[in-house]
Coordinates of C-alpha atoms in Angstrom, one line a residue:
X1 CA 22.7 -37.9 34.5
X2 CA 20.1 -35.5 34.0
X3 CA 22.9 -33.1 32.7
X4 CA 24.1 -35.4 30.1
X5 CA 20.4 -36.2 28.6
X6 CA 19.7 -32.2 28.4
X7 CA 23.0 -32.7 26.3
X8 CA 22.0 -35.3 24.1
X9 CA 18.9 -34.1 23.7
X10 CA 20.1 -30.4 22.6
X11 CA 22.8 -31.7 20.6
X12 CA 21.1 -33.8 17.5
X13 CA 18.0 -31.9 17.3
X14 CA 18.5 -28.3 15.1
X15 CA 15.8 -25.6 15.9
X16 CA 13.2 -25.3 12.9
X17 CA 13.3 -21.8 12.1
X18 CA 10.5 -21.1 9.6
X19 CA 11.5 -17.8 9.3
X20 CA 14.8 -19.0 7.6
X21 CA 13.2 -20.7 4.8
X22 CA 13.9 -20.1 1.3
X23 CA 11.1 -19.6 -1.3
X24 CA 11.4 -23.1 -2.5
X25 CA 11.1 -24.8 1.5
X26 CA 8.2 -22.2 2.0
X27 CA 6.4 -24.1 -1.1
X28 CA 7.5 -27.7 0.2
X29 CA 5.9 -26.7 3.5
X30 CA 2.5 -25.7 2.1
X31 CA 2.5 -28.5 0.2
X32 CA 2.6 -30.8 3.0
X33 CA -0.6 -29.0 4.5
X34 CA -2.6 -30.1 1.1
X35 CA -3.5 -33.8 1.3
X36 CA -2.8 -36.0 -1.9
X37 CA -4.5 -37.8 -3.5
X38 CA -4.1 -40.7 -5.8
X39 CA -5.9 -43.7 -7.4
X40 CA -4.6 -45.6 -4.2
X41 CA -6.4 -44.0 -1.7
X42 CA -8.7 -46.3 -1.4
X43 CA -10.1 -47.1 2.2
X44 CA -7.9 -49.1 4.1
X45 CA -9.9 -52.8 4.4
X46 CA -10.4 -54.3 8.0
X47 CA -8.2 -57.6 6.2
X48 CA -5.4 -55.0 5.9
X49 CA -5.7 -53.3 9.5
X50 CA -5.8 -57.1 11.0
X51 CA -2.4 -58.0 9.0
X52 CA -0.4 -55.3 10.1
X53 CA -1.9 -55.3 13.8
X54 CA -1.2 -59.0 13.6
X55 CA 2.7 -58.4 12.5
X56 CA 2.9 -56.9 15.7
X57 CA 6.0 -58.2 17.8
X58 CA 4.1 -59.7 21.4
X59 CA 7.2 -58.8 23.0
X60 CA 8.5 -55.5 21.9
X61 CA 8.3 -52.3 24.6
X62 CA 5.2 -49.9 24.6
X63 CA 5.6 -46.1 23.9
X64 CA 4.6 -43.3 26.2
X65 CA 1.1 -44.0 26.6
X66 CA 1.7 -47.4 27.8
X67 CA -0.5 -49.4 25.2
X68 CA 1.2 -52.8 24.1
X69 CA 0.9 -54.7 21.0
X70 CA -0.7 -57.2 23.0
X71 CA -3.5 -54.8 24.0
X72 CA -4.0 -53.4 20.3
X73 CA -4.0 -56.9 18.9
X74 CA -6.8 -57.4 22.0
X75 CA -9.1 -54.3 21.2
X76 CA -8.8 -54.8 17.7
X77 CA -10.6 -58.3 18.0
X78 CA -13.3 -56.5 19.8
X79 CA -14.0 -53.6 17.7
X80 CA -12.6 -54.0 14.7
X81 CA -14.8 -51.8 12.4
X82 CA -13.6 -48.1 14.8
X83 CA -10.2 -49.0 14.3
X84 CA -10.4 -49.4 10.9
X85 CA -12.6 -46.4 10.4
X86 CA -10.2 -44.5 12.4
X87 CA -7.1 -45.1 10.3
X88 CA -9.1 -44.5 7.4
X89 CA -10.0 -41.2 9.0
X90 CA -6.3 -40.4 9.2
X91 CA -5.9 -41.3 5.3
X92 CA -9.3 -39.5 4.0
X93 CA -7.8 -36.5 6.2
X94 CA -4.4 -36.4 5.9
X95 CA -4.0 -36.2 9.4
X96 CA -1.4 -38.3 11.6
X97 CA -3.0 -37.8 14.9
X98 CA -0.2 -36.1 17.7
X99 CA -0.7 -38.4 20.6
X100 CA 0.7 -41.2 18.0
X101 CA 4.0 -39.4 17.3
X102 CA 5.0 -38.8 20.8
X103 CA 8.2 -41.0 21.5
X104 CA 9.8 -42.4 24.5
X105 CA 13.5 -41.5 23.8
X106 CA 16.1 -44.0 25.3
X107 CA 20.2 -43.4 25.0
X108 CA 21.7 -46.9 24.9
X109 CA 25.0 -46.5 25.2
X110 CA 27.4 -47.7 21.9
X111 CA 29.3 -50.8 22.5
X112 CA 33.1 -50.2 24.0
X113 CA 32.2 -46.5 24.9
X114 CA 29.9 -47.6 28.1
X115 CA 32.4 -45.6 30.1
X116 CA 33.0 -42.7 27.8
X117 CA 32.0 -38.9 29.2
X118 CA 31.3 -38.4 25.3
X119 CA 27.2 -37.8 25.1
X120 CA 28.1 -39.3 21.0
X121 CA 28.3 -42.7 23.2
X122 CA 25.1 -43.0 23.3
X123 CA 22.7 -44.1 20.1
X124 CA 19.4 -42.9 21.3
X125 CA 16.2 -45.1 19.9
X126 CA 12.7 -43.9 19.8
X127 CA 9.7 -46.4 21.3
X128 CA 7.0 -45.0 19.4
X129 CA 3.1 -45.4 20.5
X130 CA 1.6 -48.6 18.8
X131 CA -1.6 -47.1 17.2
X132 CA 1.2 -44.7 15.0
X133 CA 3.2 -47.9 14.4
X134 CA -0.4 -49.2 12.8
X135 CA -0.7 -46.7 10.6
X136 CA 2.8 -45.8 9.9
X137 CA 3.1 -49.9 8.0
X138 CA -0.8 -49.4 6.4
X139 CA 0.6 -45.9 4.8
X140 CA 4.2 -47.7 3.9
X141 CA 2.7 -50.7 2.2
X142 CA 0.3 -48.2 0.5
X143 CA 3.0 -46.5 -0.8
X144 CA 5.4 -48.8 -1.3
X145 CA 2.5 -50.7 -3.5
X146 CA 2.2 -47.1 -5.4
X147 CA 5.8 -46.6 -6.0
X148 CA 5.6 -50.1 -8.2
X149 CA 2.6 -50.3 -9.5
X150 CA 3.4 -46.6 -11.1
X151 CA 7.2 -47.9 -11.8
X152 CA 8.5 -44.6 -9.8
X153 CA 11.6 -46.9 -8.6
X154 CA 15.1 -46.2 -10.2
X155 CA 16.1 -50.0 -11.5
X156 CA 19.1 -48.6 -9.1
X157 CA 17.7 -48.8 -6.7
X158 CA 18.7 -51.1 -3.7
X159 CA 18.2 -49.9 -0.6
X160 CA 14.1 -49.9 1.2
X161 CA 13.3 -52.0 -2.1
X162 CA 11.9 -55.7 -1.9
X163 CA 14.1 -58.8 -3.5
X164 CA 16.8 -56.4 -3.4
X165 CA 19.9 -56.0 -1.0
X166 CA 23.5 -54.5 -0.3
X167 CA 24.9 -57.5 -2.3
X168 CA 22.9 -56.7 -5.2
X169 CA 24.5 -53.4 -5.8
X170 CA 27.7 -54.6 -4.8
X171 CA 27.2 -57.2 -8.1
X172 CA 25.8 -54.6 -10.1
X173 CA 29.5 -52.6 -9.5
X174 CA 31.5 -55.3 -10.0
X175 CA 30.1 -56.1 -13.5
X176 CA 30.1 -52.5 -14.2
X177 CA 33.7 -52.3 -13.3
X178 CA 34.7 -56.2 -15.1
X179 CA 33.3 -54.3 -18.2
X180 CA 35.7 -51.3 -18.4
X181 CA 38.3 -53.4 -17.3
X182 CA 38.2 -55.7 -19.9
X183 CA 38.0 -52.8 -22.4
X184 CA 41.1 -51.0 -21.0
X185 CA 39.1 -48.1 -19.6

């Protein structure tokens, strides 16, 4: 067992070599180290901490550090203003703190392939730490807001996008293609 998880672990992961980088990853890397700013970045309110801590599943599996969304949703209650000053000290700093990326990595092995020697049979899944899983939804609702309000959004796109789905873009073909049909094309 312990042979086959120092294979899957080895296998899907490439090394980051930084001395490999081309002159335009080089500038996307130093870019990341400059925080951006925008007429978004407003503090995050406690109202929008509670909603997200509140969306919490009460059932889901804790990360490495043991905390469940039970407990967050517990502390929270108690001292609401730290927590909220805390994630807004992530977002004033551009800093995602390193304890909160640290994930428990489980293989599950794929349907039918349970018995397979194949390390692909297993789909691994990542149990993240809550308090990143906080701040993780404030900074995707912050962004998502920022892509609309600005318009950013290709009207093509489907996928990560609200009121929209797979079926949608499967429509959109279809009328596309009814259109040339008709036409001869």
């Amino acid at each position: 067992m312990t042979e086959t998880l120092q294979l899957i672990v080895d296998q899907p992961i490439p090394e980051d070599k930084h001395k490999e980088d081309t002159p335009y990853h080089r500038t996307i890397r130093d870019h990341t180290k400059q925080p951006l700013y925008t007429m978004d970045d407003k503090e995050f309110t406690k109202e929008e901490v509670k909603q997200v801590i509140e969306s919490l599943q009460p059932k889901k599996a804790p990360g490495p550090n043991g905390i469940t969304n039970e407990i967050i949703k517990l502390v929270f209650k108690e001292i609401q203003k730290t927590m909220t000053a805390t994630y807004n000290a992530c977002l004033r700093t551009g800093r995602f703190p390193v304890n909160w990326k640290i994930a428990k990595i489980l293989p599950i092995a794929k349907l039918g392939r349970e018995k397979s020697a194949d390390t692909s049979k297993y789909r691994p899944i990542s149990i993240l730490n809550t308090e990143g899983k906080v701040l993780e939804k404030l900074l995707s609702k912050r962004i998502t807001h920022h892509l609309y309000t600005t318009e950013s959004l290709n009207e093509n796109q489907y996928r990560f996008t609200t009121q929209k789905n797979m079926v949608d873009a499967a429509m959109q073909v279809k009328q596309y293609l009814e259109i040339h049909l008709e036409r001869g094309e």
